[in-house]
């Protein structure tokens, strides 16, 4: 069996030889060659149409039908020049993946022939079957109509022979059925709110942009070994498998030399990604064996989300060409690090100012403190919602383990920023307004050092850490759609900024009426900002935590602080339906109560189905793979004992067979425990499946079904250690985790 396993891998390589990647041009020459970007628009569109498109893309101007027709004509010509024959509206349904329906350009010409047409109507809108995607009850099976609508802020791109048009996906009755529509609304909300606050410091600011830089972690495994593991194939993770004697304990994989086969895969992946306009920047080995990371340059959040979804699709295709399978499950292997997708998030103005970075004047530094504090206010008010935005059946395996953020949202600021906020809270207004420039926030007390933009320590246990000029939301799962976290985060910050401005304006009015306010040289606006900031610094203190997020003491402390410490995935989803969450989303125009209720139905149903599939797969493997093999080995041992008795005297035979008898007994005990565990698992599923309410069914699966998976796995992993290796039916961790 050992030999057979490696023969499977060898056959995979024979069918898929490694490609030699030798690009003849530098990346800058072919970057974006498969994207209808501004350069292509300038070439293929009339000048007046190009100018109108820039207004649409940059300033949110309305796209009229005539412009759409002209854009479609230019887009079609570019696509045909590139050999394209089909087009599709590419969208992100609530499955957390992407979807596409391909149509060709051909139409009847009325003369018995065909012509290639692509109008503005076809560009702007398409009609996929809405009932075939999760809708949480918004659309019934017999109500199929739904629409995909072009998002002109995200460039059109080419995959193979198809023109892919990024779109939103909405129901016939107008509710969002995807991630992009509410993301665009959240980005608009935070832009408006942040711009209003920026006007206190710089009235020339016209727009604030939300930026995102994701770091995509992933595993690679040999395709032959992957195919020999039904659990990997059907669930994305190993439902059984004992630790390899060597895994990550030597810390020799992290930032180590990239294996040759993996480097070839990475090169081809980067070439295809760069052609699609994805600005790949970093690649390296991650902590666990066979784990790697790819990270791009920062982009506007909407585009970054699209690029991440596209990259995950491209990764899977390229990996198979190199004899690999990509694992994006957050915890495909027990006992070693799982994979996340760190979301580095920031806000910037249209004139290039990073709002989470110190400035060169006292006002700019006060602006920096303002946006730090109001971000913390959003995270504090909605810490449970932010946890719900990144929670899933798969990410639940990773969160809380000693290699990932805990399932409690808190924010690490570092000593210097924490002391800065403490100083603002307690110092005199005149002292605060005397803070110096970007070289350092020179304050009136010597024990606070100068604050440099990148002079902030990092806390890897913090789910939401300040890292110099941005926040890193580290709890996002590796296979998740970043949009989920970005919708919640940008909405929470937008609400905090709206509240901040309302309170500052009221305070300005109060100060202006106060005849005693006569120091003459301080702006009442700055006084009002500091007054409100002081209130908020005190209010959001519970979210600030610079210690060890893995400790048991932190769980107790977080509960005392009023943070959400719930660990049950289905119950965490309830935070979307809190009054505070619904009020926030509706007030900002991001999502309605109906849309939120529908999304939670989808989340609960998805959770149930994933655990259900895992339970069925584990039951099948236990009864049809593991127990038969263990019994076969048990039979071999029994035959060995009989042979011993036939050859040796009774005393000698008993002595020689003692170890085999112990193994036979252990196999009997463990196989019996597995059989009982599978029976209990099946019965628990039957009981849970009778529950009609999706929420309660998901809770039942979490409480009564999922724990039984670990009980069965424990017995199987013990059997793996004693059953003859040549009989064991599945590739082991020592084979899966080390690329040859």
XYZ file of C-alpha atoms in Angstrom:
740
model
C 0.000 0.000 0.000
C 2.909 2.334 0.736
C 4.210 1.718 -2.784
C 0.756 2.142 -4.277
C 0.373 5.552 -2.682
C 3.518 6.827 -4.327
C 2.576 5.221 -7.650
C -0.585 7.350 -7.592
C 1.496 10.492 -7.202
C 3.861 9.386 -9.949
C 1.001 8.831 -12.384
C -0.256 12.343 -11.686
C 3.113 13.763 -12.732
C 3.166 11.708 -15.941
C -0.181 13.157 -16.974
C 0.689 16.714 -15.956
C 4.364 17.518 -16.602
C 5.676 20.682 -15.042
C 5.629 23.725 -17.267
C 8.795 25.768 -17.649
C 7.891 29.426 -17.186
C 10.224 31.721 -19.057
C 8.375 34.999 -19.747
C 10.011 37.035 -22.480
C 8.883 40.325 -20.998
C 9.176 41.997 -17.625
C 5.997 42.036 -15.442
C 5.426 45.752 -15.994
C 5.041 45.077 -19.737
C 2.229 42.521 -19.456
C 0.563 43.718 -16.238
C -3.158 44.144 -16.892
C -2.975 42.914 -20.497
C -6.201 40.931 -19.931
C -8.020 43.832 -18.265
C -10.162 46.518 -19.901
C -8.452 49.185 -17.814
C -8.115 52.920 -18.330
C -5.375 52.444 -20.902
C -7.623 50.162 -23.001
C -10.578 52.499 -22.516
C -8.549 55.421 -23.802
C -7.624 53.407 -26.886
C -10.994 51.803 -27.678
C -13.507 54.472 -26.574
C -14.324 57.852 -28.134
C -12.809 60.695 -26.130
C -16.123 62.007 -24.847
C -17.209 58.511 -23.796
C -13.866 57.946 -22.078
C -14.309 61.214 -20.151
C -17.807 60.185 -19.046
C -16.537 56.795 -17.931
C -13.886 58.467 -15.798
C -16.647 60.494 -14.132
C -18.596 57.291 -13.487
C -15.583 55.449 -12.076
C -14.049 58.270 -10.046
C -17.016 60.335 -8.932
C -19.984 57.966 -9.095
C -21.681 59.796 -11.975
C -24.741 58.097 -13.482
C -24.168 55.920 -16.548
C -26.724 56.671 -19.280
C -27.758 54.258 -22.038
C -25.883 55.991 -24.858
C -22.613 55.863 -22.933
C -23.221 52.206 -22.074
C -23.740 51.350 -25.740
C -20.526 53.106 -26.717
C -18.583 51.406 -23.911
C -19.993 48.009 -24.922
C -18.919 48.570 -28.532
C -15.360 49.441 -27.543
C -15.225 46.630 -25.023
C -16.436 44.107 -27.614
C -13.838 45.235 -30.137
C -11.047 44.875 -27.583
C -12.346 41.445 -26.599
C -12.550 40.254 -30.212
C -9.023 41.524 -30.825
C -8.007 39.263 -27.919
C -9.768 36.212 -29.382
C -12.787 36.330 -27.067
C -16.036 34.674 -28.189
C -18.216 34.794 -25.039
C -19.105 37.142 -22.202
C -20.395 36.586 -18.681
C -21.618 38.593 -15.729
C -19.230 37.526 -12.951
C -20.790 37.864 -9.496
C -20.392 36.755 -5.889
C -23.515 34.967 -4.584
C -24.069 34.017 -0.957
C -22.262 30.719 -1.526
C -19.093 32.784 -0.801
C -17.709 31.726 -4.178
C -18.188 33.260 -7.617
C -20.692 32.485 -10.359
C -20.876 33.018 -14.099
C -23.173 32.187 -17.043
C -21.460 32.391 -20.435
C -23.194 33.753 -23.550
C -21.641 34.112 -26.978
C -21.569 37.355 -28.939
C -23.403 35.817 -31.897
C -26.879 36.917 -32.988
C -28.946 36.309 -36.155
C -28.305 38.897 -38.836
C -31.762 38.482 -40.373
C -30.276 37.147 -43.602
C -29.613 33.566 -42.594
C -26.220 34.336 -41.112
C -24.715 35.459 -37.822
C -23.170 38.650 -36.485
C -21.280 39.363 -33.286
C -23.136 41.863 -31.133
C -22.703 43.231 -27.657
C -24.900 46.165 -26.659
C -25.041 48.413 -23.639
C -28.130 46.524 -22.470
C -26.190 43.233 -22.417
C -23.250 44.922 -20.686
C -25.292 46.552 -17.973
C -27.717 43.765 -17.082
C -28.155 39.987 -17.272
C -30.723 37.630 -15.771
C -29.335 34.587 -13.927
C -31.718 32.201 -12.140
C -32.055 33.716 -8.664
C -33.841 30.679 -7.209
C -30.805 28.477 -7.879
C -28.627 30.465 -5.467
C -29.008 30.802 -1.683
C -31.428 33.611 -0.874
C -32.540 32.878 2.680
C -36.165 32.853 1.616
C -36.120 36.121 -0.332
C -36.793 34.163 -3.541
C -38.871 30.976 -3.707
C -37.999 28.162 -6.101
C -40.821 29.173 -8.454
C -39.671 32.813 -8.350
C -36.604 32.572 -10.536
C -36.062 36.129 -11.673
C -32.937 37.915 -10.474
C -30.585 40.418 -12.061
C -26.864 40.943 -12.311
C -25.888 44.563 -12.900
C -22.496 45.873 -14.055
C -20.171 47.450 -11.502
C -18.183 49.939 -13.620
C -15.764 50.637 -10.745
C -14.246 47.152 -11.110
C -12.508 46.510 -14.459
C -13.726 43.902 -16.933
C -11.229 41.084 -17.563
C -10.668 38.061 -19.790
C -10.436 34.416 -18.723
C -9.670 32.051 -21.629
C -12.200 32.976 -24.362
C -14.648 34.805 -22.076
C -15.102 38.465 -21.235
C -15.872 38.623 -17.487
C -17.924 41.589 -16.282
C -17.924 42.165 -12.472
C -21.501 42.696 -11.320
C -23.816 42.926 -8.350
C -26.590 40.332 -8.026
C -30.025 41.427 -6.826
C -33.479 39.896 -6.654
C -36.464 40.901 -8.766
C -37.756 42.767 -5.727
C -34.493 44.673 -5.245
C -32.804 42.898 -2.321
C -29.099 42.134 -2.565
C -28.350 38.431 -3.111
C -24.587 38.805 -3.137
C -21.619 40.324 -1.311
C -20.707 43.095 -3.749
C -23.921 45.143 -3.504
C -23.763 45.679 0.290
C -19.993 46.128 0.080
C -20.407 49.012 -2.376
C -23.023 50.552 -0.094
C -20.749 50.209 2.949
C -17.831 51.771 1.074
C -20.031 54.688 0.051
C -21.204 55.137 3.635
C -17.704 55.221 5.100
C -16.526 57.565 2.334
C -19.294 60.081 3.071
C -18.866 59.871 6.841
C -15.057 60.083 6.748
C -15.110 62.966 4.260
C -17.397 64.957 6.559
C -14.989 64.442 9.476
C -11.973 65.287 7.299
C -13.507 68.678 6.587
C -12.737 69.676 10.174
C -9.064 69.406 9.237
C -8.990 69.932 5.453
C -12.046 71.338 3.651
C -10.549 70.448 0.250
C -11.073 66.680 0.739
C -13.685 65.435 -1.737
C -13.603 61.688 -1.166
C -12.247 59.057 1.233
C -11.330 55.620 -0.033
C -11.277 52.375 1.898
C -8.120 50.388 1.091
C -7.474 46.681 1.505
C -4.358 44.555 1.314
C -5.119 40.886 1.867
C -2.550 38.202 2.651
C -3.708 34.863 1.237
C -2.445 31.775 3.057
C -2.940 28.330 1.532
C -1.707 24.734 1.533
C -0.509 22.659 -1.414
C -0.747 18.862 -1.531
C 0.149 16.365 -4.241
C -2.870 15.731 -6.428
C -2.484 11.955 -6.268
C -2.478 11.942 -2.467
C -5.393 14.393 -2.428
C -7.423 12.061 -4.633
C -6.717 9.194 -2.239
C -8.254 11.144 0.668
C -12.078 11.251 0.329
C -12.267 13.580 3.335
C -10.036 16.178 1.648
C -11.911 15.754 -1.611
C -15.374 16.214 -0.102
C -14.827 18.507 2.903
C -11.547 20.342 2.297
C -9.967 19.026 5.496
C -8.667 15.784 6.945
C -11.279 14.298 9.277
C -8.683 11.859 10.621
C -4.921 11.572 10.738
C -2.350 11.257 13.492
C 0.381 13.874 13.859
C 3.489 13.410 11.780
C 6.578 12.843 13.950
C 7.987 15.969 12.310
C 5.707 18.822 11.391
C 6.359 22.496 12.195
C 8.127 22.130 15.539
C 11.563 22.918 14.093
C 10.354 26.261 12.648
C 12.361 25.423 9.524
C 9.642 25.939 6.933
C 8.710 29.551 7.702
C 10.488 31.877 5.232
C 12.603 28.900 4.139
C 13.737 28.158 0.592
C 10.688 27.609 -1.623
C 10.625 24.040 -3.052
C 11.367 23.915 -6.776
C 7.965 22.513 -7.758
C 6.193 25.113 -5.645
C 8.331 27.914 -7.092
C 7.310 26.843 -10.614
C 3.647 26.937 -9.551
C 4.103 30.363 -7.947
C 5.760 31.795 -11.057
C 2.958 30.717 -13.352
C 0.326 31.855 -10.854
C 1.908 35.293 -10.591
C 2.159 35.671 -14.353
C -1.533 34.881 -14.817
C -2.468 37.100 -11.867
C -0.426 40.032 -13.180
C -2.039 39.654 -16.597
C -5.392 40.006 -14.832
C -4.221 43.163 -13.069
C -3.717 41.561 -9.649
C -0.609 43.313 -8.272
C 1.159 40.325 -6.666
C 3.973 41.519 -4.424
C 5.004 38.903 -1.852
C 5.365 35.116 -1.802
C 6.902 32.935 0.895
C 6.730 29.735 2.904
C 4.387 29.957 5.878
C 4.772 28.332 9.306
C 3.265 24.896 8.637
C 4.751 22.379 6.181
C 3.279 22.763 2.676
C 1.784 26.139 3.702
C 2.485 29.269 1.670
C 1.376 32.871 1.313
C 0.750 35.340 -1.495
C 0.104 39.033 -0.906
C -0.546 41.921 -3.338
C 0.001 45.660 -3.192
C -2.866 47.515 -1.516
C -5.886 48.454 -3.643
C -9.265 50.090 -3.251
C -11.347 47.647 -1.206
C -13.944 46.762 -3.841
C -11.274 45.934 -6.406
C -9.154 44.100 -3.834
C -12.097 41.861 -2.944
C -12.721 41.076 -6.625
C -9.051 40.324 -7.136
C -8.927 37.974 -4.166
C -11.955 36.017 -5.379
C -10.435 35.835 -8.851
C -7.040 34.784 -7.520
C -8.484 31.875 -5.526
C -10.050 30.579 -8.738
C -6.843 31.004 -10.737
C -4.813 29.310 -7.989
C -6.856 26.140 -8.265
C -6.459 25.947 -12.033
C -2.718 26.583 -12.037
C -2.087 24.168 -9.163
C -3.564 21.245 -11.107
C -1.213 21.940 -13.997
C 1.665 21.393 -11.576
C 0.324 18.216 -9.964
C -0.991 20.032 -6.872
C -4.297 20.749 -5.242
C -4.772 24.009 -3.330
C -6.337 23.713 0.127
C -8.055 26.911 1.251
C -9.802 25.366 4.252
C -8.787 27.241 7.394
C -7.700 24.044 9.194
C -7.039 21.192 6.753
C -4.640 19.428 9.141
C -5.004 19.006 12.905
C -2.045 19.817 15.102
C -0.404 22.403 12.820
C -1.150 25.982 11.890
C -4.247 26.778 9.917
C -4.622 29.398 7.191
C -6.025 32.895 7.436
C -6.449 35.853 5.141
C -5.144 38.881 7.008
C -7.053 41.970 5.885
C -4.885 45.095 6.132
C -7.373 47.945 6.095
C -6.984 51.718 5.974
C -8.666 54.922 4.841
C -7.122 57.555 2.563
C -8.255 60.846 1.060
C -8.408 61.783 -2.606
C -5.365 64.026 -2.043
C -3.243 61.124 -0.826
C -3.430 61.410 2.958
C -3.491 58.193 4.990
C -5.964 58.876 7.769
C -4.456 56.289 10.120
C -0.965 57.793 9.873
C 0.535 60.734 11.808
C 0.798 64.058 9.993
C 3.091 67.100 9.917
C 0.988 69.565 11.904
C -0.860 69.503 15.235
C -4.172 69.421 13.355
C -3.012 66.508 11.205
C -1.930 64.603 14.292
C -5.272 65.278 15.912
C -6.900 63.953 12.747
C -4.755 60.825 13.096
C -5.926 60.341 16.685
C -9.522 60.989 15.638
C -9.594 58.248 13.049
C -7.784 55.817 15.343
C -10.281 56.405 18.131
C -13.392 56.347 15.951
C -12.228 53.115 14.343
C -11.917 51.680 17.837
C -15.378 52.997 18.664
C -16.840 51.113 15.707
C -15.015 47.941 16.675
C -16.073 48.308 20.327
C -19.746 48.867 19.574
C -19.905 45.989 17.091
C -17.226 43.543 18.247
C -19.745 40.703 18.215
C -20.868 41.581 14.703
C -17.272 41.739 13.466
C -16.711 38.263 14.886
C -19.855 37.053 13.128
C -18.563 38.534 9.854
C -15.515 36.255 9.871
C -17.043 33.197 11.520
C -17.845 30.005 9.607
C -17.926 26.265 10.167
C -14.426 26.078 8.695
C -12.844 29.127 10.353
C -14.166 27.966 13.737
C -11.492 25.234 13.698
C -8.756 27.884 13.419
C -9.909 30.697 15.709
C -8.791 30.275 19.277
C -6.027 27.811 18.479
C -2.534 28.884 19.528
C -1.618 30.024 16.061
C -4.538 32.286 15.230
C -6.457 35.153 16.828
C -8.861 34.127 19.587
C -12.606 34.109 19.013
C -12.801 37.438 20.874
C -12.417 40.708 18.994
C -9.980 43.146 20.588
C -7.504 45.695 19.280
C -3.779 45.949 19.873
C -2.386 49.487 19.572
C 1.111 49.165 20.974
C 2.639 51.141 23.812
C 3.195 54.406 21.972
C -0.271 54.812 20.472
C -1.866 53.728 23.745
C 0.137 56.380 25.599
C -0.819 58.944 22.984
C -4.526 58.277 23.565
C -4.020 58.321 27.334
C -2.289 61.673 26.995
C -5.148 63.129 24.946
C -7.586 61.846 27.535
C -5.857 63.572 30.456
C -3.695 66.471 29.153
C -4.721 70.114 28.800
C -6.187 71.170 25.474
C -3.340 73.624 24.851
C -0.771 70.853 25.344
C -2.575 68.569 22.912
C -2.748 71.215 20.216
C 1.020 71.701 20.536
C 1.783 68.163 19.314
C 4.526 68.168 16.680
C 4.799 66.714 13.190
C 5.274 63.410 11.446
C 8.820 62.929 12.733
C 7.328 62.386 16.160
C 4.398 63.339 18.322
C 6.522 65.370 20.773
C 4.455 65.789 23.853
C 4.917 67.614 27.082
C 5.959 64.575 29.133
C 9.370 62.994 28.487
C 8.405 59.389 29.218
C 6.386 59.183 25.970
C 8.837 58.641 23.077
C 8.473 59.972 19.578
C 5.920 58.039 17.544
C 7.194 56.947 14.156
C 4.822 55.673 11.500
C 6.208 52.109 11.465
C 7.586 52.042 14.999
C 4.764 49.929 16.396
C 5.282 46.442 17.784
C 3.006 43.624 16.612
C 0.829 41.264 18.612
C 0.078 38.122 16.647
C -2.674 37.136 19.074
C -4.676 40.289 18.346
C -7.541 39.936 15.839
C -7.512 43.667 15.025
C -4.059 45.178 15.440
C -2.757 48.638 14.573
C 0.406 48.166 12.511
C 1.756 51.661 11.876
C -0.566 53.276 9.330
C -3.373 50.718 9.080
C -5.265 48.067 11.020
C -4.758 44.375 10.364
C -7.947 42.311 10.706
C -6.229 38.955 11.212
C -9.259 36.790 11.999
C -10.578 36.517 8.421
C -10.532 32.928 7.140
C -8.465 31.791 4.172
C -11.392 30.590 2.033
C -13.732 33.435 3.023
C -14.932 36.265 0.848
C -13.175 39.360 2.257
C -16.329 41.347 1.506
C -18.098 39.905 4.557
C -15.551 41.379 6.980
C -15.201 44.598 4.991
C -18.964 45.207 4.963
C -19.121 44.946 8.747
C -15.921 46.910 9.433
C -16.554 49.817 7.065
C -20.159 50.084 8.247
C -19.136 50.087 11.915
C -16.524 52.791 11.319
C -18.958 54.829 9.210
C -21.535 54.768 12.004
C -18.891 55.817 14.540
C -17.778 58.734 12.341
C -21.369 59.886 11.789
C -21.951 59.872 15.544
C -18.643 61.650 16.133
C -19.508 64.470 13.730
C -22.980 64.955 15.195
C -21.567 65.257 18.706
C -18.706 67.538 17.635
C -21.119 69.850 15.834
C -23.282 70.064 18.927
C -20.222 70.783 21.054
C -19.040 73.509 18.647
C -22.436 75.179 18.979
C -22.218 74.973 22.762
C -18.706 76.454 22.801
C -19.684 79.261 20.415
C -22.492 80.297 22.731
C -20.168 80.327 25.716
C -18.973 83.898 26.213
C -16.240 82.646 28.562
C -14.499 80.918 25.655
C -12.021 83.700 24.927
C -8.482 82.304 24.873
C -8.301 83.788 21.397
C -5.740 81.602 19.704
C -7.384 78.154 19.799
C -9.978 77.077 17.280
C -13.304 76.104 18.905
C -13.524 73.230 16.420
C -10.329 71.705 17.803
C -11.622 72.127 21.351
C -14.867 70.388 20.419
C -13.014 67.527 18.714
C -10.822 66.983 21.764
C -13.803 67.048 24.100
C -15.599 64.351 22.108
C -12.408 62.356 21.599
C -11.891 62.222 25.348
C -15.364 60.780 25.792
C -14.763 58.157 23.120
C -11.297 57.199 24.379
C -12.885 56.359 27.727
C -15.829 54.563 26.119
C -13.823 52.274 23.835
C -11.134 51.326 26.362
C -12.554 47.794 26.793
C -11.659 46.950 23.191
C -7.980 47.829 23.723
C -5.870 44.853 24.773
C -2.119 44.491 24.305
C -1.626 41.216 26.163
C -1.741 37.508 25.302
C -5.005 36.755 23.554
C -4.465 33.008 23.956
C -4.591 32.979 27.758
C -7.550 31.718 29.780
C -7.284 34.864 31.889
C -8.058 36.987 28.823
C -11.328 35.123 28.215
C -12.437 35.944 31.752
C -11.204 39.535 31.480
C -12.930 40.024 28.098
C -16.230 38.869 29.565
C -15.845 41.367 32.418
C -15.196 44.104 29.855
C -18.441 43.316 28.060
C -16.849 41.830 24.932
C -18.550 39.014 23.061
C -16.941 35.718 24.175
C -19.409 33.324 22.526
C -17.718 30.376 20.792
C -20.688 28.644 19.154
C -20.667 29.490 15.461
C -24.479 29.433 14.968
C -24.999 31.636 18.025
C -22.323 34.082 16.895
C -24.294 34.617 13.677
C -27.124 35.999 15.842
C -25.154 39.244 16.175
C -26.288 40.189 12.657
C -29.838 40.424 14.002
C -29.053 42.457 17.120
C -31.040 45.696 17.244
C -27.762 47.643 17.133
C -26.635 45.813 13.981
C -29.937 46.246 12.158
C -30.123 49.906 13.159
C -26.573 50.527 11.895
C -26.987 48.770 8.548
C -30.381 50.351 7.853
C -29.338 53.866 8.885
C -26.365 53.701 6.507
C -28.375 52.150 3.673
C -26.132 49.083 3.568
C -28.662 46.301 4.242
C -32.276 46.072 5.363
C -33.663 43.890 8.125
C -35.103 41.581 5.454
C -31.701 41.199 3.779
C -29.996 40.538 7.128
C -32.558 37.931 8.135
C -32.174 36.220 4.770
C -28.381 36.163 5.017
C -28.540 34.611 8.447
C -30.831 31.894 7.141
C -28.178 31.163 4.531
C -25.399 31.182 7.148
C -27.224 28.768 9.448
C -28.164 26.466 6.589
C -24.613 26.485 5.232
C -23.196 25.683 8.664
C -25.577 22.735 9.066
C -24.794 21.349 5.626
C -21.037 21.521 6.122
C -21.167 19.640 9.431
C -23.670 17.231 7.922
C -21.337 16.443 5.028
C -18.388 15.959 7.379
C -20.431 13.597 9.540
C -21.534 11.520 6.572
C -18.018 11.336 5.139
C -16.495 10.347 8.474
C -19.158 7.695 9.012
C -18.528 6.245 5.560
C -14.737 6.212 5.970
C -15.024 4.676 9.414
C -17.265 1.804 8.377
C -15.967 1.148 4.853
C -12.264 1.955 5.164
C -10.942 2.004 8.709
C -12.813 -0.823 10.478
C -12.365 -3.351 7.626
C -8.619 -2.645 7.492
C -8.260 -2.832 11.279
C -10.198 -6.107 11.308
C -8.035 -7.506 8.530
C -4.915 -6.699 10.511
C -6.532 -8.205 13.582
C -7.084 -11.415 11.594
C -3.443 -11.456 10.536
C -2.369 -11.152 14.160
C -4.686 -13.979 15.159
C -3.219 -16.157 12.447
C 0.256 -15.263 13.726
C -0.728 -16.366 17.233
C -2.038 -19.675 15.864
C 1.187 -20.189 13.927
C 3.214 -19.488 17.072
C 1.203 -22.070 18.998
C 1.825 -24.642 16.267
C 5.579 -24.129 16.303
C 6.560 -23.294 19.909
C 5.784 -24.794 23.292
C 2.771 -23.239 25.005
C 4.773 -21.085 27.448
C 7.045 -19.783 24.706
C 4.145 -19.169 22.308
C 2.223 -17.233 24.962
C 5.265 -15.098 25.692
C 5.937 -14.399 21.998
C 2.283 -13.632 21.299
C 1.665 -11.366 24.286
C 2.152 -8.127 22.344
C -0.062 -9.278 19.470
C -2.804 -10.209 21.920
C -2.666 -6.720 23.410
C -2.961 -5.173 19.935
C -5.869 -7.480 19.085
C -7.679 -6.402 22.240
C -6.961 -2.726 21.575
C -8.231 -3.008 17.998
C -11.395 -4.680 19.247
C -11.980 -1.957 21.816
C -11.317 0.888 19.394
C -13.334 -0.528 16.499
C -16.207 -1.110 18.906
C -15.925 2.504 20.083
C -15.881 3.706 16.450
C -18.984 1.665 15.583
C -20.820 3.050 18.593
C -19.606 6.550 17.764
C -20.901 6.282 14.199
C -24.274 5.006 15.458
C -24.489 7.899 17.902
C -23.483 10.304 15.135
C -26.191 9.026 12.801
C -28.839 9.211 15.534
C -27.793 12.748 16.467
C -28.133 13.792 12.829
C -31.563 12.219 12.561
C -32.777 14.146 15.586
C -31.273 17.440 14.353
C -32.629 16.964 10.825
C -36.204 16.927 12.161
C -35.811 20.501 13.389
C -37.433 22.840 10.864
C -36.056 26.152 12.138
C -32.646 26.668 10.460
C -31.229 28.510 13.456
C -32.160 25.813 15.955
C -31.024 23.082 13.566
C -27.594 24.712 13.236
C -27.339 24.999 17.032
C -28.240 21.313 17.347
C -25.581 20.343 14.820
C -23.015 22.383 16.736
C -23.972 21.042 20.160
C -24.838 17.394 19.438
C -23.310 16.377 16.091
C -19.975 18.139 15.720
C -18.466 16.965 19.064
C -18.970 13.338 18.027
C -16.636 13.837 15.058
C -13.716 14.429 17.401
C -14.590 11.392 19.509
C -14.518 9.105 16.466
C -11.371 10.723 15.131
C -9.544 10.075 18.390
C -10.130 6.332 18.084
C -9.149 6.242 14.406
C -5.933 8.167 15.015
C -4.962 5.685 17.710
C -5.607 2.796 15.312
C -3.368 4.470 12.734
C -0.454 4.014 15.134
C -0.895 0.242 15.570
C -2.327 -1.053 12.277
C 0.201 -2.299 9.708
C 1.256 0.722 7.615
C 1.030 -1.296 4.393
C -2.678 -1.896 5.087
C -3.658 1.625 6.119
C -6.013 2.860 3.370
C -5.327 6.608 3.449
C -2.182 8.708 2.902
C -0.836 9.796 6.269
C 0.224 13.233 7.463
C 3.901 12.429 6.969
C 3.121 11.927 3.251
C 0.631 14.762 2.797
C 2.702 17.434 4.505
C 6.015 17.206 2.703
C 6.241 17.975 -1.004
C 8.684 15.743 -2.838
